[in-house]
Coordinates of C-alpha atoms and ligand atoms in Angstrom, one line a residue:
X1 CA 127.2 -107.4 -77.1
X2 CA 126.0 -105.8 -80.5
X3 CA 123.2 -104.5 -82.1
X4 CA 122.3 -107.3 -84.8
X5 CA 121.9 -106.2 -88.3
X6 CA 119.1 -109.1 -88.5
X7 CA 116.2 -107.6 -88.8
X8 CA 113.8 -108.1 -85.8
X9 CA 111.1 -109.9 -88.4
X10 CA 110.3 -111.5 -91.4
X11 CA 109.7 -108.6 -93.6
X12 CA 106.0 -108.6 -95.0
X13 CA 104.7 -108.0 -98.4
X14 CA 104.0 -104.4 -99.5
X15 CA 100.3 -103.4 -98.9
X16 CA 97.8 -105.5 -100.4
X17 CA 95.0 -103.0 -102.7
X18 CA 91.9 -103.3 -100.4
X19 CA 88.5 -104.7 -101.4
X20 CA 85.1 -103.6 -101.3
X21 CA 83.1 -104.5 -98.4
X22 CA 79.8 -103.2 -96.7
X23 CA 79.3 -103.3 -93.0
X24 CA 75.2 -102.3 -91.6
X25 CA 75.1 -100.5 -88.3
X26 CA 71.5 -102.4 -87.0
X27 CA 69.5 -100.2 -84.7
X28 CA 66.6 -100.5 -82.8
X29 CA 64.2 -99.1 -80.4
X30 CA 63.9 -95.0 -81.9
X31 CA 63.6 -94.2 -78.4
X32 CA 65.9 -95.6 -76.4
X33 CA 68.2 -96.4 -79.6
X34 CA 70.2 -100.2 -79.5
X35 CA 72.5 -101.0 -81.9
X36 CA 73.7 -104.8 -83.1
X37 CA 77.1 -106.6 -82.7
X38 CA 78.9 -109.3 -83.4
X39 CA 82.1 -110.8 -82.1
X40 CA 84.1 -112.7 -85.1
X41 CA 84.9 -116.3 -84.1
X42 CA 88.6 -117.0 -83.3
X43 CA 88.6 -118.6 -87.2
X44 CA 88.2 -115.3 -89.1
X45 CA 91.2 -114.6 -90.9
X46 CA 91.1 -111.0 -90.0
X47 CA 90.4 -109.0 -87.1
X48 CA 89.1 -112.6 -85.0
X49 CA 87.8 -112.2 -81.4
X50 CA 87.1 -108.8 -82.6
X51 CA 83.5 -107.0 -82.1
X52 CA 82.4 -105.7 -85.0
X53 CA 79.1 -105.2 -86.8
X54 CA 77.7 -107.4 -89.5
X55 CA 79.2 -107.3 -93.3
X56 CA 81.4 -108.9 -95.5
X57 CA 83.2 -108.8 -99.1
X58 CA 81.1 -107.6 -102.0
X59 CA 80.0 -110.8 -103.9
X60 CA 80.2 -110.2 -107.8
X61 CA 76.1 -111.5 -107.7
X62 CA 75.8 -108.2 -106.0
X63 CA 75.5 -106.0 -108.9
X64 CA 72.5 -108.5 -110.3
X65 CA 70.3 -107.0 -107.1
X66 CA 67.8 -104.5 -108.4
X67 CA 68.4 -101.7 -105.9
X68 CA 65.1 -98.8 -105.8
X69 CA 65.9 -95.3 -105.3
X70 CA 70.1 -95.2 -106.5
X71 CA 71.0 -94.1 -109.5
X72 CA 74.6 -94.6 -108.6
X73 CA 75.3 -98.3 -109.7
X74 CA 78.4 -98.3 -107.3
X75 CA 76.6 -97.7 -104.7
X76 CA 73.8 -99.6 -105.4
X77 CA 76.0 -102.8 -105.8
X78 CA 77.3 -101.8 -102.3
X79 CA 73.7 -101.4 -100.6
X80 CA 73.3 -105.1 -102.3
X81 CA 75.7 -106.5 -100.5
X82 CA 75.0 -104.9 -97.1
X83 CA 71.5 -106.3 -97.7
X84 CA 72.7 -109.7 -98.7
X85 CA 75.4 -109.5 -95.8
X86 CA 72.9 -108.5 -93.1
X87 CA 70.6 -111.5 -94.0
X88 CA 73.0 -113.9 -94.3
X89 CA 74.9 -113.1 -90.8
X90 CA 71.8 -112.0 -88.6
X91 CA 68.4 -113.2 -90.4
X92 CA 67.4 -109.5 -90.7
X93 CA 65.8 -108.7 -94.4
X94 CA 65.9 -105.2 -95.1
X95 CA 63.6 -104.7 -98.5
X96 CA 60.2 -103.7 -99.4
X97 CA 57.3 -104.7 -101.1
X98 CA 56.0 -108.3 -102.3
X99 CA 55.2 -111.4 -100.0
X100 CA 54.3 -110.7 -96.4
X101 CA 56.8 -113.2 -95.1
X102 CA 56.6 -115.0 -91.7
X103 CA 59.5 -116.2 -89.8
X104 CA 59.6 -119.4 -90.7
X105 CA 59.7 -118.9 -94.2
X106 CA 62.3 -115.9 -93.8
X107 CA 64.8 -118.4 -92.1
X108 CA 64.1 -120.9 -94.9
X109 CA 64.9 -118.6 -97.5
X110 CA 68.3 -117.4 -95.4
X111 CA 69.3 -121.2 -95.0
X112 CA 68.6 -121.8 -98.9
X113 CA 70.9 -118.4 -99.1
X114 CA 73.8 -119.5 -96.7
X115 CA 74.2 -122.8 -97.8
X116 CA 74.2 -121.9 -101.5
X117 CA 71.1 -123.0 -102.7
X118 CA 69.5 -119.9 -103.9
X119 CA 71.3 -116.5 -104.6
X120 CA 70.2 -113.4 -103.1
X121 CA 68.8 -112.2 -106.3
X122 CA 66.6 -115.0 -107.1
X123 CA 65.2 -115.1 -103.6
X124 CA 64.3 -111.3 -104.3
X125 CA 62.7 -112.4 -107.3
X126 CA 61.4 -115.4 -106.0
X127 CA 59.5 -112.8 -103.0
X128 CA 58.8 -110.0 -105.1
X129 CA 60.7 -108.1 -102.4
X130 CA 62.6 -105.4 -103.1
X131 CA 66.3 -103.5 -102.0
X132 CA 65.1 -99.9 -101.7
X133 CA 68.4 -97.0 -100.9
X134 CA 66.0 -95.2 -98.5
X135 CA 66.9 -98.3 -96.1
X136 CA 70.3 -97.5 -96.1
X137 CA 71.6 -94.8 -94.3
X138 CA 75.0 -94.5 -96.1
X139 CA 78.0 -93.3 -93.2
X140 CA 81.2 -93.0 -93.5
X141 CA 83.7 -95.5 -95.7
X142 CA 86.8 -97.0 -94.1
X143 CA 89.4 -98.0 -95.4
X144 CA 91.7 -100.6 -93.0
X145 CA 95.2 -99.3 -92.8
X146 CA 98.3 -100.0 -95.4
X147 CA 100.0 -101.8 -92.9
X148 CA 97.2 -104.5 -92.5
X149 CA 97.6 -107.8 -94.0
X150 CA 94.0 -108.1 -95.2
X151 CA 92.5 -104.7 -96.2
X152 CA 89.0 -103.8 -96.8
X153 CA 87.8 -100.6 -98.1
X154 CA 84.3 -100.5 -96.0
X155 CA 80.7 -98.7 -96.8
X156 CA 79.1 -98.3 -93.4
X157 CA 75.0 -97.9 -93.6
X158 CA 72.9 -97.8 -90.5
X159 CA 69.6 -99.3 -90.5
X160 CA 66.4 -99.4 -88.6
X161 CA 65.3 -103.3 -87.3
X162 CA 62.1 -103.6 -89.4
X163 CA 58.9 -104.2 -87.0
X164 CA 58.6 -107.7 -86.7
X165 CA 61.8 -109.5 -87.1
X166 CA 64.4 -110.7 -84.8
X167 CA 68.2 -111.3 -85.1
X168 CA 69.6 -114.5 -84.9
X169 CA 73.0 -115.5 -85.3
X170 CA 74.1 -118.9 -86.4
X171 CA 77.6 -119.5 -85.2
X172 CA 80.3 -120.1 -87.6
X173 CA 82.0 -117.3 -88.6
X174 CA 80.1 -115.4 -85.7
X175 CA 80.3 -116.5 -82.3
X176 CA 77.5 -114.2 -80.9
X177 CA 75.4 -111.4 -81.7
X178 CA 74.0 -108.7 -79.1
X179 CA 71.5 -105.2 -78.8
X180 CA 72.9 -103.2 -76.5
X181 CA 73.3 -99.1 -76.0
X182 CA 76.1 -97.3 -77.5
X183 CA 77.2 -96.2 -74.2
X184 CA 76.9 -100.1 -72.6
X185 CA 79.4 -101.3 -75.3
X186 CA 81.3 -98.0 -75.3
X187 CA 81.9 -99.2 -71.6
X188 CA 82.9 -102.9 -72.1
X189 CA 85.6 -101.5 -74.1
X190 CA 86.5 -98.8 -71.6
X191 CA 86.8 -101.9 -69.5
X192 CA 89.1 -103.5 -71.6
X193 CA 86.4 -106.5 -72.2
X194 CA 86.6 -106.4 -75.4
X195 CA 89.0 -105.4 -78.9
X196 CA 87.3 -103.4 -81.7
X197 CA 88.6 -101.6 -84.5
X198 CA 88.7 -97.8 -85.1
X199 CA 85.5 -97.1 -87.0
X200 CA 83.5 -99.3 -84.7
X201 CA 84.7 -97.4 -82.1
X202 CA 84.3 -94.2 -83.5
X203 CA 81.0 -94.8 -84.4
X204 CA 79.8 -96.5 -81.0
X205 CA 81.5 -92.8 -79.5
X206 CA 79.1 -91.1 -82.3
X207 CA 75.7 -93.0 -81.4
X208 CA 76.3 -92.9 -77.5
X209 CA 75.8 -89.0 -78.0
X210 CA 72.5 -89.4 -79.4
X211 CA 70.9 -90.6 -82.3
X212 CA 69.5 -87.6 -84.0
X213 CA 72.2 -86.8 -87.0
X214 CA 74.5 -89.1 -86.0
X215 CA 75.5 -89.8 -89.8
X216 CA 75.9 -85.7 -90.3
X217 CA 78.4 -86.3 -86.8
X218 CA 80.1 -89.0 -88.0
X219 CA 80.8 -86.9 -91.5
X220 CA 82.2 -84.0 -89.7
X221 CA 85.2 -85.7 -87.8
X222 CA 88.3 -85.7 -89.9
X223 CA 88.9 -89.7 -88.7
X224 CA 85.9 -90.5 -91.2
X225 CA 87.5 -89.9 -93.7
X226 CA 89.0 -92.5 -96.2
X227 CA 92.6 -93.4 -95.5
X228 CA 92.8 -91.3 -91.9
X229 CA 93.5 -93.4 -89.4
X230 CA 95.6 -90.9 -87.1
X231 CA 94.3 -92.0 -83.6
X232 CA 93.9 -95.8 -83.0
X233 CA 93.1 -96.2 -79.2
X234 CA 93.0 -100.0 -79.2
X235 CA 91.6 -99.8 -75.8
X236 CA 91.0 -97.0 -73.6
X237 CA 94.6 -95.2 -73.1
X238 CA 96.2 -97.7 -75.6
X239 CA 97.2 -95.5 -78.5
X240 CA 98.6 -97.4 -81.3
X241 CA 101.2 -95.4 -83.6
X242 CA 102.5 -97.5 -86.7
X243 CA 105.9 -96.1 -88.0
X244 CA 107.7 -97.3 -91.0
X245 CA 111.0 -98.5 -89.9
X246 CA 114.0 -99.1 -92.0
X247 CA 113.8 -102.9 -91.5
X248 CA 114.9 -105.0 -94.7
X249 CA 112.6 -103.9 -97.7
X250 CA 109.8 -103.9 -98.7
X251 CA 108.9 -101.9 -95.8
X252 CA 107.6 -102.7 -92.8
X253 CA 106.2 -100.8 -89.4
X254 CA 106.7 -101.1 -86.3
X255 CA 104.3 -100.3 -83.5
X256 CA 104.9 -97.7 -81.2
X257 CA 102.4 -97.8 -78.2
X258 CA 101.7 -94.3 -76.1
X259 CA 99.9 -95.4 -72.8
X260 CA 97.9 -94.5 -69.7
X261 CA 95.8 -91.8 -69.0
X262 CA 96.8 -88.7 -67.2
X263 CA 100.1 -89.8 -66.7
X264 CA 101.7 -91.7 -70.2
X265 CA 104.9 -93.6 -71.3
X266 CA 105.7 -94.0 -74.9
X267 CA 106.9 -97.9 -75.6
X268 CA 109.3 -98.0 -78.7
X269 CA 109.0 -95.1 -81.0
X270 CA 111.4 -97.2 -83.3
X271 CA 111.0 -94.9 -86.9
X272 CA 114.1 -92.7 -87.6
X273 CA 111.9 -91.3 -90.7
X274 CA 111.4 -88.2 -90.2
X275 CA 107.8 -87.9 -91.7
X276 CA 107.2 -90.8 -89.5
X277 CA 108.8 -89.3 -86.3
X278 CA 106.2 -86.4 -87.1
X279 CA 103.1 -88.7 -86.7
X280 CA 103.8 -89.4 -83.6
X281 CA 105.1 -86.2 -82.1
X282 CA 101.5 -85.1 -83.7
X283 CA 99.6 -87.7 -81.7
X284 CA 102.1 -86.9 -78.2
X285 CA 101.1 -83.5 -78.8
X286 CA 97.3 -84.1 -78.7
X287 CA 97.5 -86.0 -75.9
X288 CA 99.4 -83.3 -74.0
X289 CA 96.8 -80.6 -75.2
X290 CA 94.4 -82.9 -73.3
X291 CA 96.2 -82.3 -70.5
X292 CA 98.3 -85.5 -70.2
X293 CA 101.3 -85.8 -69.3
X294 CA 104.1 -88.3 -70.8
X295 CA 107.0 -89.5 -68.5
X296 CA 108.9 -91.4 -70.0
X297 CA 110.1 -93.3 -73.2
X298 CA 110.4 -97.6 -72.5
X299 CA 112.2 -99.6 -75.2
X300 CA 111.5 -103.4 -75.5
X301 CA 115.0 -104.2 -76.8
X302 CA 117.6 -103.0 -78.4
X303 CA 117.1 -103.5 -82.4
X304 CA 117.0 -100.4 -85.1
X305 CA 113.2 -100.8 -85.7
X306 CA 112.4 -100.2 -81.9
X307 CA 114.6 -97.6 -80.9
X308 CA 115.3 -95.6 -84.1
X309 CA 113.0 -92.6 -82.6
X310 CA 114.1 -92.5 -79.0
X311 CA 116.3 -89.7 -79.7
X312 CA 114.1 -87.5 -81.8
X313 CA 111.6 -87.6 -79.0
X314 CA 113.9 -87.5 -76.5
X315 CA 115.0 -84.0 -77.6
X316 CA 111.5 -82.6 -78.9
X317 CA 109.9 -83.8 -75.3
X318 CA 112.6 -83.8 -73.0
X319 CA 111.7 -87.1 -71.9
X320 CA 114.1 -89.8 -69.6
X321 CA 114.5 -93.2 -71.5
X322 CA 113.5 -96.5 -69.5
X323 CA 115.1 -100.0 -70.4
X324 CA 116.6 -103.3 -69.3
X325 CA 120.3 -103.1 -68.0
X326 CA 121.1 -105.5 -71.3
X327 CA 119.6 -103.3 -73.5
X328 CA 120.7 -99.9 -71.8
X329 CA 124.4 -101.7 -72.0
X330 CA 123.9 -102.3 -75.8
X331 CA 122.7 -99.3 -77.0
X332 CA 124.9 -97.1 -74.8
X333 CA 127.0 -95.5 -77.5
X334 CA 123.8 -93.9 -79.1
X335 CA 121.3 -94.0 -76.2
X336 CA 121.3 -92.8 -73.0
X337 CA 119.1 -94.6 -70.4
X338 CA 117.6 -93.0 -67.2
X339 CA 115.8 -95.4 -65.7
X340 CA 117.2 -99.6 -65.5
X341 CA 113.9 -101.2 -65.1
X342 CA 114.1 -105.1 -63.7
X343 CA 111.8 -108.3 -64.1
X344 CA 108.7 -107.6 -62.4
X345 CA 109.0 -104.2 -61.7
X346 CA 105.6 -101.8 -61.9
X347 CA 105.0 -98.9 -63.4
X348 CA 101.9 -97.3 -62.6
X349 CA 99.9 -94.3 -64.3
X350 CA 97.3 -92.3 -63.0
X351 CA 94.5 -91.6 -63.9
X352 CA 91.1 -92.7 -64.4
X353 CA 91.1 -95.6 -64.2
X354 CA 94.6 -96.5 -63.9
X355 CA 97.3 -98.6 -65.6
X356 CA 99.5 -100.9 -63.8
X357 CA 102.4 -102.0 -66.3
X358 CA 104.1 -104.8 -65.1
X359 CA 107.7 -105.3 -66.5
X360 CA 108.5 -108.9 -67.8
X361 CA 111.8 -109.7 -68.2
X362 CA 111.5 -112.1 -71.3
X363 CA 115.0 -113.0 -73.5
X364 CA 115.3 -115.2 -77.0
X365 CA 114.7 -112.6 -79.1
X366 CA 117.0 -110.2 -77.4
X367 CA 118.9 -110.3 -74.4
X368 CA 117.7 -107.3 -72.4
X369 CA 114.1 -107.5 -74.1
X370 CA 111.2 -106.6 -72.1
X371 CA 107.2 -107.3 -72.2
X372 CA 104.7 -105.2 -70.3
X373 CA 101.6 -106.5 -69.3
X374 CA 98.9 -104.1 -67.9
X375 CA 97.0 -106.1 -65.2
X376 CA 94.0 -104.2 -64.8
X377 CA 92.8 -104.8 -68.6
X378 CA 95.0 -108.1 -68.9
X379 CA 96.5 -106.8 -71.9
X380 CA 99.9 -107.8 -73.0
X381 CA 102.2 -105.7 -74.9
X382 CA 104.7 -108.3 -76.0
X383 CA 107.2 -106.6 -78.1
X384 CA 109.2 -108.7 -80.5
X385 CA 108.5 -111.6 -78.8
X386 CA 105.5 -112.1 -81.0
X387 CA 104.5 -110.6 -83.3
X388 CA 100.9 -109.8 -84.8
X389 CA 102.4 -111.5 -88.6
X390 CA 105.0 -113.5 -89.5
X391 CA 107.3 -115.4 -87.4
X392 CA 110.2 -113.7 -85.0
X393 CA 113.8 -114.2 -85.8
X394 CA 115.8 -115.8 -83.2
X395 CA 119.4 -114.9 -84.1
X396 CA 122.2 -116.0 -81.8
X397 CA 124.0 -114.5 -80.5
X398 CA 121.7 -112.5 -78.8
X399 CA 119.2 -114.6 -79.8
X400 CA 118.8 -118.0 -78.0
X401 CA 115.9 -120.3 -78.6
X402 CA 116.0 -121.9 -75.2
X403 CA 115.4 -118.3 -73.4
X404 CA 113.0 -117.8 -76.1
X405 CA 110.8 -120.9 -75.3
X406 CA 110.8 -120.2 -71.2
X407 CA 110.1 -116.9 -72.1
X408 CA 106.9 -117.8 -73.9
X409 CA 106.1 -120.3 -71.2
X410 CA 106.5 -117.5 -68.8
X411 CA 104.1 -115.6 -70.6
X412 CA 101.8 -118.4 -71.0
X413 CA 101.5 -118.0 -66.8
X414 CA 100.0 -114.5 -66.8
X415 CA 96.9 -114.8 -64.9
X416 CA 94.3 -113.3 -68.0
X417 CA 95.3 -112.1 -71.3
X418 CA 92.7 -110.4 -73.1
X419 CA 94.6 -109.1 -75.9
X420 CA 98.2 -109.2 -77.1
X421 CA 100.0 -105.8 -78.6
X422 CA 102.6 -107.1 -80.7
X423 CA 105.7 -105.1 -81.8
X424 CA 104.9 -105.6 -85.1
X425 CA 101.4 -106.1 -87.1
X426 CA 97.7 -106.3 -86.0
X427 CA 96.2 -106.8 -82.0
X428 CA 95.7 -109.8 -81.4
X429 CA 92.3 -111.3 -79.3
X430 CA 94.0 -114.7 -78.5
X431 CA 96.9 -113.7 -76.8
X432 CA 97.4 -117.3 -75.7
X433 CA 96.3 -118.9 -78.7
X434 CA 98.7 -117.2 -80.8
X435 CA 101.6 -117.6 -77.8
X436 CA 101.1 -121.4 -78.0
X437 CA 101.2 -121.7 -81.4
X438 CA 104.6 -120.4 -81.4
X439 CA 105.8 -122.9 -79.2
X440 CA 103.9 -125.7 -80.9
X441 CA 105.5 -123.9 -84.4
X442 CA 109.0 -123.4 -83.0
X443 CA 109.3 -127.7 -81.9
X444 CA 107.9 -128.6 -84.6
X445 CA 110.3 -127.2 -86.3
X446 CA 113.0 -128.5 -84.0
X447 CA 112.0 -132.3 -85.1
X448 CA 111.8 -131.5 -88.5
X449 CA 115.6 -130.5 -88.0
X450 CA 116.1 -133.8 -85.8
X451 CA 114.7 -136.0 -88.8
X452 CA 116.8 -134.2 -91.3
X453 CA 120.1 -134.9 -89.2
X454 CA 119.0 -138.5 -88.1
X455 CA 119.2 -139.3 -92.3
X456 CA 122.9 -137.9 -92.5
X457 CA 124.9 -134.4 -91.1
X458 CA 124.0 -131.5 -92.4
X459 CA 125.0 -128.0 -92.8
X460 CA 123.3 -125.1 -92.1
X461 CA 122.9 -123.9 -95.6
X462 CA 121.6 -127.4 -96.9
X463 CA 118.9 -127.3 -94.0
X464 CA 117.5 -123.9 -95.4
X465 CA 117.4 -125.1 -98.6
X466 CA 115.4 -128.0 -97.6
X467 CA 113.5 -126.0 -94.9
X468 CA 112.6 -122.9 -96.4
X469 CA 112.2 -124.2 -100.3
X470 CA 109.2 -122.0 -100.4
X471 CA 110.6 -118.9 -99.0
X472 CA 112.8 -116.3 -101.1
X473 CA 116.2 -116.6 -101.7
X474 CA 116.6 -113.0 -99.8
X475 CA 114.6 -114.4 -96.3
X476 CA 117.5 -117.1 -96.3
X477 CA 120.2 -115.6 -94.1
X478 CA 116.8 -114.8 -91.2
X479 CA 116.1 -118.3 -91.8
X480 CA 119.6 -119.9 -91.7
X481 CA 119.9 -117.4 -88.1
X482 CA 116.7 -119.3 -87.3
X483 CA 118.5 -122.8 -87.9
X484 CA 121.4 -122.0 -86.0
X485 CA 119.5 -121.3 -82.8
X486 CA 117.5 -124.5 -82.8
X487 CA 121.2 -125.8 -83.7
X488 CA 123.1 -124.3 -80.7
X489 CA 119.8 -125.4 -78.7
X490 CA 120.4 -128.8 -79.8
X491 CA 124.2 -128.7 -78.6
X492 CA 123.5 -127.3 -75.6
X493 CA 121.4 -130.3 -74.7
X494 CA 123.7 -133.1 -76.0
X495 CA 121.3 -134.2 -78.7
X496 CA 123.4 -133.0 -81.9
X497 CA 127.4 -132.0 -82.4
X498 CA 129.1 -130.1 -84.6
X499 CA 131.1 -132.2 -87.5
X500 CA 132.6 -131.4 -90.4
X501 CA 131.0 -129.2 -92.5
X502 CA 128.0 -129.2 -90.7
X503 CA 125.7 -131.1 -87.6
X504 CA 125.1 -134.4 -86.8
X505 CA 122.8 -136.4 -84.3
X506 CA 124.6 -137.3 -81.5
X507 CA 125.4 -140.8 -81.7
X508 CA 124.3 -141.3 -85.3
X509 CA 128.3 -141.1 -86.2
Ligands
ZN601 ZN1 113.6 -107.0 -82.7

């Protein structure tokens, strides 16, 4: 019973340079102030399910917009394509000047825009209206994290409803729009009702406090600031911590999760990088200088990338270590472990509200591996089980793809997931979705190997090479690990046998 030198999952592709993008903070009502959001639709490609506000990529037609009142044409092509952005996704028309448009025509024109017909400029042109900077209250630019798959460096600008228009989504890429108060959707996340990402969150914490220099608040804290993204709460007393990990280059990160409220546990500090150890003894010590309190450290399972901090914090903290009997066996040499924690156990942290953890025993990927899910919130933290990118390795021996599948299934029974906190890469909104795809992905692949041995035996080699023909030479011995579990699968249930120099279908020799 060894540590594999397999890495836990398909290594990722260095960061990917982030593109422009502006997102418009809609407000309404000056004295009781509303703001606009959206929820993305489950197809987005990034960030779906999430609430966000309205905005997109910058459109090179952008920089044809006449903007009044910038003399900065960067910014000015970024003001564009909040204005186009804002149209396009709520109906709202933020310029000045020429026709006096009703309604009717207005959602003309944005249909014309939407479905191609007329670019943004022309329909300026074609209204004599024009994109003025004083509409445009320019806050703070994110930039999504290096981590991310899809990155988008974001302008924010916050902008007053003008009198006499209305939003209206139309569902696509948008499922629904709503007004609401800062502090009304500040709760919903509170409540774990919903996913958003950091600057939405930061700026919904900004705009609850009042509206009256709100920008000038949002300058001052450090978090605004391009490239900072030190504290993600995911949802409230979820703390997301994303360490590089010395996985199989190019690099990839692992998440470390500190949760609960007055009372804390750290899931997987997994970095034994120094710089990276730092980031999060930063972020413990924060939370302690707000008075909270961490017991203990919980490891998933037993690879590199999930344990290679427990030590560090160990000793800094003085904390006990939590884990399954399988992984506390494993890991024994180098780890000590406190606490044995056993399918369906609960761990519950006070506070207010409260977080009730509840221990799933759930093998494939690793013997002793463990997923939490916090039933209050319905929130699944799901280890290496899946994963927010990429697909999970199964390697036996401590991989097995049969444990793997009932442990998905298991999953799959959870009264409510509401979001899924992989081990690896983004949060996902579809918790179920993405579970069920794995199991749709996963025998799929298991009858593309039955096909391949019902023409003639095989070996494992020749299947990768037919299998994985896309995938780089170096991702072949993951994949060939991959192979062998459905393989050993297969055997266990009669259906192929070993032969020379490879597998055959049962009863095709
Ligand atoms: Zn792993």
């Amino acid at each position: 019973m060894t540590s594999s030198n397999v890495p836990s999952t398909t290594p990722v592709t260095p960061p990917v340079t982030p593109k422009d993008a502006s997102a418009v903070v809609l407000l309404r009502d000056r004295d009781d102030p509303k703001v606009f959001w959206v929820k993305r639709s489950q197809k987005m490609k990034f960030m779906a399910g999430y609430y966000a506000f309205p905005g997109g990529q910058r459109d090179p037609e952008d920089s044809l917009v006449p903007v009044a009142n910038c003399t900065d044409s960067e910014e000015a092509h970024m003001i564009a394509c909040a204005a186009r952005e804002i149209f396009e996704e709520t109906g709202v028309l933020i310029a000045r000047g020429g026709e006096s448009l009703t309604s009717e025509r207005r959602s003309l024109l944005r249909r014309e825009l939407v479905e191609d017909r007329l670019g943004f400029n022309a329909l300026l042109e074609l209204t004599g209206l024009i994109v003025d900077a004083r509409d445009f209250i320019a806050a703070p630019r994110w930039v999504t994290p290096h981590y991310m798959p899809r990155r988008y460096d974001t302008r924010f600008y916050a902008v007053w409803l003008p009198e006499g228009q209305e939003t209206e989504i139309i569902p696509g890429e948008l499922e629904l729009g709503e007004w609401l108060r800062p502090a009304e959707a500040l709760q919903r996340w509170c409540d774990g009702g919903c996913l958003i990402a950091t600057p939405i969150l930061h700026m919904l914490q900004t705009l609850s406090l009042g509206i009256d220099g709100f920008v000038e608040r949002l300058d001052s804290v450090s978090q605004a600031e391009r490239d900072r993204h030190e504290r993600i709460e995911m949802r409230l007393g979820f703390f997301l911590c994303p360490l590089r990990t010395p996985t199989i280059p190019p690099a990839t990160h692992t998440n470390c999760y500190v949760i609960g409220g007055e009372e804390m546990v750290v899931i997987d500090p997994g970095s034994a990088y120094p710089e990276e150890q730092e980031k999060l003894d930063t972020l413990i010590e924060s939370l302690q200088g707000e008075g909270r309190r961490i017991r203990e450290v919980i490891i998933t399972h037993l690879h590199t990338d999930h344990v290679g901090g427990v030590r560090h914090l160990v000793e800094r903290f003085s904390l006990p270590v939590a884990a399954h009997r399988l992984t506390a066996e494993a890991i024994a040499s180098s780890i000590t472990v406190d606490r044995l924690i056993e399918d369906g156990d609960l761990i519950l942290l006070g506070g207010e509200p409260y977080w009730r953890l509840r221990a799933i025993w759930s093998p494939g990927h690793a013997r002793g591996h463990l997923s939490f899910y916090e039933e209050r919130t319905g929130t699944l933290i799901s280890g290496d089980l899946v994963v927010g990118f990429g697909t999970v390795v199964i390697a036996p021996p401590e991989g097995n793809l049969n444990d793997y599948l009932a442990s998905l299934r298991k999953l799959l029974k959870l009264p409510r997931l509401t979001a899924l906190l992989p081990g690896h890469g983004p949060i996902l909104e579809d918790a179920r979705g993405k579970i069920e795809e794995y199991i749709t992905h996963r025998l799929e692949r298991e009858e593309q190997i039955i096909g391949l041995l019902a023409e003639r035996p095989r070996s494992i080699p020749e299947l990768v090479g037919i299998i994985y023909a896309d995938l780089p030479e170096a991702i072949h011995p993951f994949a060939a690990a991959s192979v062998e579990a459905h393989l050993e699968k297969l055997e266990g249930e009669e259906r192929v046998v070993r032969v020379d120099g490879g597998y055959a279908l049962r009863g095709s020799i």
